[in-house]
């Protein structure tokens, strides 16, 4: 591309040239925001304005941070290679060598870095723990339950206050969650004035009296209509309950708020029907609406009084446990900088230049932190009055892509900072050159958004800026804007519309990938070796909402097209996760037959109800601790065997770490293979691995009991922020499916705006006022979620006014969402639409309005997304299949090799010496081994600290340190250790493996593994060992082979097969050191030996003899001596003189 095409060339040059000015760069879609950041960073380093250690780049996500870090390193390496001037080259080389000193990461990680460096000033535990969103959601739910328990025990007055307005604490969980995400906001109250219930009661009774005159007392021939049915309900409530209780009165008014249909032929006359319908409407508008407004405002104050202590309780629990969520990191950092000018000065020197990406989606508190760090006046506490130091701040963003208001991003904050930068002598630069899209896309997008965006920016919406594309359409390639129109379907069923759309899109993708579509490639794509032919990774399916994404994924799966889903909530809603939770519940509560039966009927075992019934009738008990051995038909055997398997899994939960036990269960049950081969298998199986990942993280935090992890799993299923993951996340060549909010910053050659049906716009439920207020004011609408819709509980005073204001912000953001959607494509944009009238539920809103005249995408073929065919088998086929399966399993379970350890081989059939146990166990041995290894390598300068760390790592009492150090000191002063230190070479903890055969199991005197005659006689080995192979073969043919009990082998062919198998022998040598004349092989023993030393030597001796034998076999070097070093008595015992 040539420079004359870059209409923003001057702005781009300022970024790298004017380093002493503060810039806010408004970079349109595809304009190279990351490139601008990297160029600014390189220019600062080249000029010497800052060093790599005082440079910080803050991004919106970890993924963006990783991308920026990689791009920065790559460009820095290029600059070092091509730079000629020595002084500049030295600066760049130093920066490259110390790249890790440059902070590049998210704002939350940046704040955590500040807090860990200066925690004392705000009385923060320096060892605080950062909580991820999932952890915080689970912790928040637990705190809510703890708060409810506390209130029930101690807060009678506050419970009474809620009861007086017809509320229970459980109704307010969703409200608690909402306000907890805005801890810095002052909750605006309701009304303290009691509504005029007497007047409302009188008005209602008067209305009902009139209604009785016209509402039919007898059921009409065709039944009551909705309004009649409701009025009869009111009559019953009046007769049975009365309206003296204001809660019943207001509940009746709430019921009147619904839309009630009138069927005129059910009334005495149409005129009576019309008249009463009008009177009912007037009563609602004149009485009910005002009454409900007063009631909800009155309720609101009670709810606020209940929620404020709950928020404080939640905050106190986080502080008590030294756990900080994302909001805590921001708020504490802001407070640290606001209240401590000297800390602000310190960090201003530490980070002289700060660059921020995606600033349009910055949290208001994030902006506060950034301005405290770069502001000129370190004494100023009001961040909105701060002016950045010239050149210290560089912000990149696009206000037309501000789409995260629901996550606290606030375009008002963007406008405030923009104004502060301009007041301080900074400048707003505009980048409009677009390197992403072809000209044909800009020719469609620019007129569309010029009509939608204002000419001048206002508080709700930024001004229009054109996409000045530089890529030219290429002949014989696919480009431009197309549409896919779904025909009208009965009742406008969403799934039918989505199914049609999915078929069309996936058919076209399949056809395109068969070589029928060519795409113009960018220079970057050509450098990666991409050809013009379309491939799966060229396609991106965007969804306005997450609903029905699985229909498109299933269509891709049907056609064998690889895909990846991002932004789906299927994890917590997945059947497989619920099944695993059921299993885990059953394993921690074995006597709960409900859980056990649920597991037996589920995907792990699939025992039918009839089989369970027969099992129960035959005396079976649904407990895996009961005796389930015995015969019976196949169904009974399946139920019994399944319970036996659950018992085995229960044993694993007692023997192994929780996540390890769960992983073993997954492998043993075959559930991963089962899920991977089912419909949407990659996502289903991937969810299991995500669950293991989450549980392992929980274990690292100290939650190690299986019961504790089960509780955590139960909590996870109620957290909807967890996205599913596939078996192959991040694979390079796959169609991507994601909701629109996940796509910001992404691009693709071909973009489908899929699923034309959205959802009805939600009414606002919150409005936060920040700019006009010193303390942000939060207006929240509190509701309780129901099966089909939420029930409104309360509203703050003046809510109607605030709701209208919020609608303006929400409408403006919806426009920006359409801008983001339309600007992701490089070559081809395809928008799905629907012929029917679904005006309020259109997914692609304003874009849909512009599709007149847009050509239809030609779909090469039509096919349905078929449901999986059900497998139908005849009984004979089933029997044959079972026999074949059992035969295959029998062949599969026959080993191809045997694994044996030197330890088990040497100690086989030997009795342990009868010694007095020390109580220290195997972990004590590992502790001693670890310290001796470090000491042997000459790093024994701080054994005190080492001993403490090793004890902690092994989970042992630090109080054992004194005993441990005393033992180590004795060893280090011993003659044996003196030999080790003088050795020419020495190696510690040497693992080895060697392939051998069954002859190693034969009796060898020097191997020390001979069985005595009594053992052989008892186990049928005498006759077996005396026979030659020919004799064994002959007797085997006649069926006269003696039974050999070892390992359950009784048949000749099995014995013969095992004899032929290779053996992988493994072991680990504690210590090997070289002296003149050969190697010394040593094995430490930490047993507490007293008078039975000889017994221990006989027991352990064969092991070290075998170590010596295989050391010589592997290294081809002579072993001079081998022995046992008993640490408890400080004695070296030679057991193998070497040959």
PDB file of C-alpha atoms in Angstrom, residues 792-1022:
ATOM      1  CA  UNK A 792     -40.484  -6.822  40.052  1.00  0.00           C
ATOM      2  CA  UNK A 793     -39.989  -6.326  43.794  1.00  0.00           C
ATOM      3  CA  UNK A 794     -39.012  -2.694  44.254  1.00  0.00           C
ATOM      4  CA  UNK A 795     -37.762   0.475  42.618  1.00  0.00           C
ATOM      5  CA  UNK A 796     -35.988   3.632  43.841  1.00  0.00           C
ATOM      6  CA  UNK A 797     -37.575   7.073  43.904  1.00  0.00           C
ATOM      7  CA  UNK A 798     -37.517   8.823  40.497  1.00  0.00           C
ATOM      8  CA  UNK A 799     -36.857   5.523  38.728  1.00  0.00           C
ATOM      9  CA  UNK A 800     -38.956   6.431  35.657  1.00  0.00           C
ATOM     10  CA  UNK A 801     -36.685   9.371  34.896  1.00  0.00           C
ATOM     11  CA  UNK A 802     -33.514   7.308  35.361  1.00  0.00           C
ATOM     12  CA  UNK A 803     -34.913   4.445  33.284  1.00  0.00           C
ATOM     13  CA  UNK A 804     -35.524   6.769  30.351  1.00  0.00           C
ATOM     14  CA  UNK A 805     -31.971   8.048  30.622  1.00  0.00           C
ATOM     15  CA  UNK A 806     -30.614   4.498  30.720  1.00  0.00           C
ATOM     16  CA  UNK A 807     -32.628   3.584  27.618  1.00  0.00           C
ATOM     17  CA  UNK A 808     -30.781   6.299  25.718  1.00  0.00           C
ATOM     18  CA  UNK A 809     -27.433   4.845  26.789  1.00  0.00           C
ATOM     19  CA  UNK A 810     -28.631   1.310  25.991  1.00  0.00           C
ATOM     20  CA  UNK A 811     -29.932   2.278  22.546  1.00  0.00           C
ATOM     21  CA  UNK A 812     -26.660   3.986  21.705  1.00  0.00           C
ATOM     22  CA  UNK A 813     -24.703   0.906  22.790  1.00  0.00           C
ATOM     23  CA  UNK A 814     -26.912  -1.343  20.622  1.00  0.00           C
ATOM     24  CA  UNK A 815     -25.876   0.766  17.638  1.00  0.00           C
ATOM     25  CA  UNK A 816     -22.231   0.354  18.575  1.00  0.00           C
ATOM     26  CA  UNK A 817     -22.732  -3.410  18.799  1.00  0.00           C
ATOM     27  CA  UNK A 818     -23.944  -3.380  15.196  1.00  0.00           C
ATOM     28  CA  UNK A 819     -20.840  -1.409  14.227  1.00  0.00           C
ATOM     29  CA  UNK A 820     -18.610  -4.017  15.854  1.00  0.00           C
ATOM     30  CA  UNK A 821     -20.506  -6.814  14.092  1.00  0.00           C
ATOM     31  CA  UNK A 822     -20.287  -5.211  10.658  1.00  0.00           C
ATOM     32  CA  UNK A 823     -16.558  -4.398  10.840  1.00  0.00           C
ATOM     33  CA  UNK A 824     -15.099  -7.835  11.666  1.00  0.00           C
ATOM     34  CA  UNK A 825     -14.979  -9.060   8.066  1.00  0.00           C
ATOM     35  CA  UNK A 826     -11.961  -8.804   5.804  1.00  0.00           C
ATOM     36  CA  UNK A 827     -13.515  -9.996   2.530  1.00  0.00           C
ATOM     37  CA  UNK A 828     -17.105 -11.111   2.872  1.00  0.00           C
ATOM     38  CA  UNK A 829     -19.936 -10.160   5.248  1.00  0.00           C
ATOM     39  CA  UNK A 830     -23.120 -12.258   5.250  1.00  0.00           C
ATOM     40  CA  UNK A 831     -26.113 -11.089   7.315  1.00  0.00           C
ATOM     41  CA  UNK A 832     -28.956 -13.456   8.190  1.00  0.00           C
ATOM     42  CA  UNK A 833     -32.483 -12.050   8.078  1.00  0.00           C
ATOM     43  CA  UNK A 834     -36.058 -13.315   8.321  1.00  0.00           C
ATOM     44  CA  UNK A 835     -39.013 -12.644   6.045  1.00  0.00           C
ATOM     45  CA  UNK A 836     -41.543 -12.572   8.876  1.00  0.00           C
ATOM     46  CA  UNK A 837     -42.445  -9.621  11.093  1.00  0.00           C
ATOM     47  CA  UNK A 838     -40.432  -9.929  14.311  1.00  0.00           C
ATOM     48  CA  UNK A 839     -39.548  -6.249  14.629  1.00  0.00           C
ATOM     49  CA  UNK A 840     -38.858  -6.244  18.356  1.00  0.00           C
ATOM     50  CA  UNK A 841     -36.880  -9.489  18.240  1.00  0.00           C
ATOM     51  CA  UNK A 842     -34.550  -8.880  15.294  1.00  0.00           C
ATOM     52  CA  UNK A 843     -31.014  -9.862  16.207  1.00  0.00           C
ATOM     53  CA  UNK A 844     -29.266  -7.509  13.762  1.00  0.00           C
ATOM     54  CA  UNK A 845     -31.526  -4.451  14.197  1.00  0.00           C
ATOM     55  CA  UNK A 846     -30.274  -1.482  12.217  1.00  0.00           C
ATOM     56  CA  UNK A 847     -28.260  -3.686   9.865  1.00  0.00           C
ATOM     57  CA  UNK A 848     -31.427  -5.576   9.011  1.00  0.00           C
ATOM     58  CA  UNK A 849     -32.984  -2.266   7.936  1.00  0.00           C
ATOM     59  CA  UNK A 850     -30.230  -1.763   5.363  1.00  0.00           C
ATOM     60  CA  UNK A 851     -30.527  -5.109   3.564  1.00  0.00           C
ATOM     61  CA  UNK A 852     -32.872  -3.889   0.821  1.00  0.00           C
ATOM     62  CA  UNK A 853     -30.954  -4.335  -2.411  1.00  0.00           C
ATOM     63  CA  UNK A 854     -28.270  -6.525  -0.842  1.00  0.00           C
ATOM     64  CA  UNK A 855     -27.869  -9.693  -2.979  1.00  0.00           C
ATOM     65  CA  UNK A 856     -28.872 -13.090  -1.622  1.00  0.00           C
ATOM     66  CA  UNK A 857     -26.047 -15.540  -0.984  1.00  0.00           C
ATOM     67  CA  UNK A 858     -26.511 -18.467  -3.344  1.00  0.00           C
ATOM     68  CA  UNK A 859     -26.687 -21.688  -1.349  1.00  0.00           C
ATOM     69  CA  UNK A 860     -25.443 -24.636  -3.437  1.00  0.00           C
ATOM     70  CA  UNK A 861     -27.584 -27.343  -1.855  1.00  0.00           C
ATOM     71  CA  UNK A 862     -30.219 -27.897   0.796  1.00  0.00           C
ATOM     72  CA  UNK A 863     -30.122 -30.480   3.533  1.00  0.00           C
ATOM     73  CA  UNK A 864     -31.624 -30.832   6.947  1.00  0.00           C
ATOM     74  CA  UNK A 865     -29.738 -30.945  10.197  1.00  0.00           C
ATOM     75  CA  UNK A 866     -30.685 -34.510  10.958  1.00  0.00           C
ATOM     76  CA  UNK A 867     -31.287 -35.818  14.407  1.00  0.00           C
ATOM     77  CA  UNK A 868     -29.043 -38.744  15.212  1.00  0.00           C
ATOM     78  CA  UNK A 869     -30.619 -41.989  14.059  1.00  0.00           C
ATOM     79  CA  UNK A 870     -31.637 -44.317  16.850  1.00  0.00           C
ATOM     80  CA  UNK A 871     -29.879 -47.647  16.745  1.00  0.00           C
ATOM     81  CA  UNK A 872     -32.275 -50.605  16.509  1.00  0.00           C
ATOM     82  CA  UNK A 873     -30.835 -54.108  17.049  1.00  0.00           C
ATOM     83  CA  UNK A 874     -32.381 -57.544  16.932  1.00  0.00           C
ATOM     84  CA  UNK A 875     -31.678 -59.878  19.843  1.00  0.00           C
ATOM     85  CA  UNK A 876     -29.440 -62.118  17.712  1.00  0.00           C
ATOM     86  CA  UNK A 877     -27.421 -59.164  16.511  1.00  0.00           C
ATOM     87  CA  UNK A 878     -27.074 -57.941  20.087  1.00  0.00           C
ATOM     88  CA  UNK A 879     -25.848 -61.359  21.264  1.00  0.00           C
ATOM     89  CA  UNK A 880     -23.347 -61.587  18.414  1.00  0.00           C
ATOM     90  CA  UNK A 881     -22.129 -58.062  19.065  1.00  0.00           C
ATOM     91  CA  UNK A 882     -21.646 -58.830  22.764  1.00  0.00           C
ATOM     92  CA  UNK A 883     -19.629 -61.950  21.963  1.00  0.00           C
ATOM     93  CA  UNK A 884     -17.452 -60.019  19.528  1.00  0.00           C
ATOM     94  CA  UNK A 885     -17.065 -57.201  22.036  1.00  0.00           C
ATOM     95  CA  UNK A 886     -16.041 -59.592  24.826  1.00  0.00           C
ATOM     96  CA  UNK A 887     -13.585 -61.246  22.478  1.00  0.00           C
ATOM     97  CA  UNK A 888     -12.097 -57.903  21.543  1.00  0.00           C
ATOM     98  CA  UNK A 889     -11.924 -56.873  25.186  1.00  0.00           C
ATOM     99  CA  UNK A 890     -10.208 -60.169  26.040  1.00  0.00           C
ATOM    100  CA  UNK A 891      -7.592 -59.527  23.363  1.00  0.00           C
ATOM    101  CA  UNK A 892      -7.235 -55.870  24.389  1.00  0.00           C
ATOM    102  CA  UNK A 893      -6.598 -56.606  28.056  1.00  0.00           C
ATOM    103  CA  UNK A 894      -3.808 -59.094  27.332  1.00  0.00           C
ATOM    104  CA  UNK A 895      -0.607 -57.215  28.115  1.00  0.00           C
ATOM    105  CA  UNK A 896       1.989 -56.511  25.456  1.00  0.00           C
ATOM    106  CA  UNK A 897       4.703 -56.201  28.064  1.00  0.00           C
ATOM    107  CA  UNK A 898       5.118 -56.480  31.802  1.00  0.00           C
ATOM    108  CA  UNK A 899       6.294 -53.768  34.162  1.00  0.00           C
ATOM    109  CA  UNK A 900       8.301 -54.642  37.245  1.00  0.00           C
ATOM    110  CA  UNK A 901      10.181 -52.511  39.745  1.00  0.00           C
ATOM    111  CA  UNK A 902      13.450 -53.480  41.310  1.00  0.00           C
ATOM    112  CA  UNK A 903      11.959 -52.859  44.748  1.00  0.00           C
ATOM    113  CA  UNK A 904       9.008 -55.211  44.267  1.00  0.00           C
ATOM    114  CA  UNK A 905      11.195 -57.800  42.571  1.00  0.00           C
ATOM    115  CA  UNK A 906      13.749 -57.803  45.349  1.00  0.00           C
ATOM    116  CA  UNK A 907      11.178 -57.936  48.155  1.00  0.00           C
ATOM    117  CA  UNK A 908       8.796 -60.418  46.536  1.00  0.00           C
ATOM    118  CA  UNK A 909       7.454 -62.909  49.058  1.00  0.00           C
ATOM    119  CA  UNK A 910       9.789 -61.611  51.760  1.00  0.00           C
ATOM    120  CA  UNK A 911       8.474 -60.832  55.201  1.00  0.00           C
ATOM    121  CA  UNK A 912       9.002 -57.365  56.592  1.00  0.00           C
ATOM    122  CA  UNK A 913      11.266 -57.315  59.614  1.00  0.00           C
ATOM    123  CA  UNK A 914       9.467 -56.906  62.910  1.00  0.00           C
ATOM    124  CA  UNK A 915      10.633 -53.480  63.939  1.00  0.00           C
ATOM    125  CA  UNK A 916       9.458 -50.706  66.168  1.00  0.00           C
ATOM    126  CA  UNK A 917       7.838 -48.150  63.856  1.00  0.00           C
ATOM    127  CA  UNK A 918       9.068 -44.587  64.184  1.00  0.00           C
ATOM    128  CA  UNK A 919       5.808 -43.085  63.082  1.00  0.00           C
ATOM    129  CA  UNK A 920       7.624 -40.924  60.532  1.00  0.00           C
ATOM    130  CA  UNK A 921       6.640 -42.996  57.478  1.00  0.00           C
ATOM    131  CA  UNK A 922       7.631 -42.717  53.824  1.00  0.00           C
ATOM    132  CA  UNK A 923       7.383 -38.939  53.750  1.00  0.00           C
ATOM    133  CA  UNK A 924      10.137 -38.728  56.367  1.00  0.00           C
ATOM    134  CA  UNK A 925      12.331 -40.744  54.016  1.00  0.00           C
ATOM    135  CA  UNK A 926      11.611 -38.329  51.194  1.00  0.00           C
ATOM    136  CA  UNK A 927      12.490 -35.387  53.437  1.00  0.00           C
ATOM    137  CA  UNK A 928      15.886 -36.904  54.329  1.00  0.00           C
ATOM    138  CA  UNK A 929      16.562 -37.868  50.696  1.00  0.00           C
ATOM    139  CA  UNK A 930      15.811 -34.350  49.440  1.00  0.00           C
ATOM    140  CA  UNK A 931      18.112 -32.639  51.925  1.00  0.00           C
ATOM    141  CA  UNK A 932      20.966 -35.096  51.354  1.00  0.00           C
ATOM    142  CA  UNK A 933      20.666 -34.526  47.615  1.00  0.00           C
ATOM    143  CA  UNK A 934      21.039 -30.766  48.059  1.00  0.00           C
ATOM    144  CA  UNK A 935      23.864 -31.161  50.551  1.00  0.00           C
ATOM    145  CA  UNK A 936      25.651 -33.621  48.261  1.00  0.00           C
ATOM    146  CA  UNK A 937      25.652 -31.058  45.482  1.00  0.00           C
ATOM    147  CA  UNK A 938      27.504 -28.623  47.759  1.00  0.00           C
ATOM    148  CA  UNK A 939      24.569 -26.302  48.369  1.00  0.00           C
ATOM    149  CA  UNK A 940      24.307 -26.704  52.158  1.00  0.00           C
ATOM    150  CA  UNK A 941      24.634 -23.064  53.139  1.00  0.00           C
ATOM    151  CA  UNK A 942      21.157 -22.675  54.562  1.00  0.00           C
ATOM    152  CA  UNK A 943      19.971 -26.094  55.645  1.00  0.00           C
ATOM    153  CA  UNK A 944      17.743 -24.526  58.279  1.00  0.00           C
ATOM    154  CA  UNK A 945      15.552 -22.824  55.674  1.00  0.00           C
ATOM    155  CA  UNK A 946      15.749 -25.837  53.380  1.00  0.00           C
ATOM    156  CA  UNK A 947      14.597 -28.198  56.116  1.00  0.00           C
ATOM    157  CA  UNK A 948      11.622 -26.002  56.929  1.00  0.00           C
ATOM    158  CA  UNK A 949      10.578 -25.746  53.264  1.00  0.00           C
ATOM    159  CA  UNK A 950      10.905 -29.487  52.640  1.00  0.00           C
ATOM    160  CA  UNK A 951       8.830 -30.302  55.727  1.00  0.00           C
ATOM    161  CA  UNK A 952       6.118 -27.889  54.588  1.00  0.00           C
ATOM    162  CA  UNK A 953       6.195 -29.351  51.069  1.00  0.00           C
ATOM    163  CA  UNK A 954       5.656 -32.821  52.487  1.00  0.00           C
ATOM    164  CA  UNK A 955       2.842 -31.598  54.712  1.00  0.00           C
ATOM    165  CA  UNK A 956       4.725 -32.409  57.895  1.00  0.00           C
ATOM    166  CA  UNK A 957       4.948 -30.530  61.182  1.00  0.00           C
ATOM    167  CA  UNK A 958       7.611 -27.824  61.086  1.00  0.00           C
ATOM    168  CA  UNK A 959       8.287 -28.752  64.697  1.00  0.00           C
ATOM    169  CA  UNK A 960      10.206 -31.788  63.391  1.00  0.00           C
ATOM    170  CA  UNK A 961      12.876 -29.466  62.010  1.00  0.00           C
ATOM    171  CA  UNK A 962      15.136 -29.762  65.063  1.00  0.00           C
ATOM    172  CA  UNK A 963      15.124 -33.566  64.945  1.00  0.00           C
ATOM    173  CA  UNK A 964      15.712 -33.476  61.192  1.00  0.00           C
ATOM    174  CA  UNK A 965      18.657 -31.085  61.354  1.00  0.00           C
ATOM    175  CA  UNK A 966      20.246 -33.136  64.123  1.00  0.00           C
ATOM    176  CA  UNK A 967      19.986 -36.270  61.982  1.00  0.00           C
ATOM    177  CA  UNK A 968      21.399 -34.498  58.911  1.00  0.00           C
ATOM    178  CA  UNK A 969      24.270 -33.069  60.921  1.00  0.00           C
ATOM    179  CA  UNK A 970      25.197 -36.586  62.123  1.00  0.00           C
ATOM    180  CA  UNK A 971      25.126 -37.889  58.547  1.00  0.00           C
ATOM    181  CA  UNK A 972      27.222 -35.029  57.147  1.00  0.00           C
ATOM    182  CA  UNK A 973      29.907 -35.665  59.784  1.00  0.00           C
ATOM    183  CA  UNK A 974      30.050 -39.422  59.125  1.00  0.00           C
ATOM    184  CA  UNK A 975      32.909 -41.288  57.451  1.00  0.00           C
ATOM    185  CA  UNK A 976      30.548 -42.472  54.752  1.00  0.00           C
ATOM    186  CA  UNK A 977      29.592 -38.906  53.815  1.00  0.00           C
ATOM    187  CA  UNK A 978      33.265 -38.007  53.755  1.00  0.00           C
ATOM    188  CA  UNK A 979      33.732 -40.621  51.032  1.00  0.00           C
ATOM    189  CA  UNK A 980      30.846 -39.089  49.099  1.00  0.00           C
ATOM    190  CA  UNK A 981      32.345 -35.600  49.224  1.00  0.00           C
ATOM    191  CA  UNK A 982      35.754 -36.871  48.065  1.00  0.00           C
ATOM    192  CA  UNK A 983      34.321 -38.827  45.130  1.00  0.00           C
ATOM    193  CA  UNK A 984      35.367 -38.029  41.563  1.00  0.00           C
ATOM    194  CA  UNK A 985      31.742 -38.033  40.439  1.00  0.00           C
ATOM    195  CA  UNK A 986      28.476 -38.327  42.299  1.00  0.00           C
ATOM    196  CA  UNK A 987      24.834 -38.561  41.232  1.00  0.00           C
ATOM    197  CA  UNK A 988      21.677 -38.459  43.324  1.00  0.00           C
ATOM    198  CA  UNK A 989      18.198 -39.951  42.775  1.00  0.00           C
ATOM    199  CA  UNK A 990      19.013 -41.624  39.451  1.00  0.00           C
ATOM    200  CA  UNK A 991      15.942 -43.109  37.735  1.00  0.00           C
ATOM    201  CA  UNK A 992      16.445 -45.895  35.201  1.00  0.00           C
ATOM    202  CA  UNK A 993      14.541 -48.420  33.158  1.00  0.00           C
ATOM    203  CA  UNK A 994      15.773 -51.362  31.158  1.00  0.00           C
ATOM    204  CA  UNK A 995      14.118 -53.851  28.866  1.00  0.00           C
ATOM    205  CA  UNK A 996      14.684 -57.500  29.804  1.00  0.00           C
ATOM    206  CA  UNK A 997      12.770 -60.786  29.689  1.00  0.00           C
ATOM    207  CA  UNK A 998      11.322 -63.395  32.019  1.00  0.00           C
ATOM    208  CA  UNK A 999      14.711 -64.915  32.764  1.00  0.00           C
ATOM    209  CA  UNK A1000      15.205 -62.100  35.246  1.00  0.00           C
ATOM    210  CA  UNK A1001      12.453 -63.706  37.309  1.00  0.00           C
ATOM    211  CA  UNK A1002      14.308 -67.016  37.472  1.00  0.00           C
ATOM    212  CA  UNK A1003      16.096 -67.986  40.614  1.00  0.00           C
ATOM    213  CA  UNK A1004      19.490 -66.307  40.865  1.00  0.00           C
ATOM    214  CA  UNK A1005      21.539 -66.562  43.999  1.00  0.00           C
ATOM    215  CA  UNK A1006      23.213 -63.225  43.474  1.00  0.00           C
ATOM    216  CA  UNK A1007      19.835 -61.557  42.749  1.00  0.00           C
ATOM    217  CA  UNK A1008      18.537 -62.672  46.120  1.00  0.00           C
ATOM    218  CA  UNK A1009      15.015 -63.543  44.907  1.00  0.00           C
ATOM    219  CA  UNK A1010      14.887 -67.304  45.279  1.00  0.00           C
ATOM    220  CA  UNK A1011      11.690 -68.864  46.629  1.00  0.00           C
ATOM    221  CA  UNK A1012      12.128 -71.618  49.205  1.00  0.00           C
ATOM    222  CA  UNK A1013      10.884 -75.142  48.507  1.00  0.00           C
ATOM    223  CA  UNK A1014       7.979 -74.901  50.918  1.00  0.00           C
ATOM    224  CA  UNK A1015       6.637 -71.877  49.017  1.00  0.00           C
ATOM    225  CA  UNK A1016       7.008 -73.663  45.675  1.00  0.00           C
ATOM    226  CA  UNK A1017       5.295 -76.756  46.938  1.00  0.00           C
ATOM    227  CA  UNK A1018       2.372 -74.742  48.274  1.00  0.00           C
ATOM    228  CA  UNK A1019       2.016 -72.828  45.019  1.00  0.00           C
ATOM    229  CA  UNK A1020       2.432 -75.639  42.503  1.00  0.00           C
ATOM    230  CA  UNK A1021       5.837 -74.470  41.363  1.00  0.00           C
ATOM    231  CA  UNK A1022       8.006 -77.475  42.207  1.00  0.00           C
TER     232      UNK A1022
END
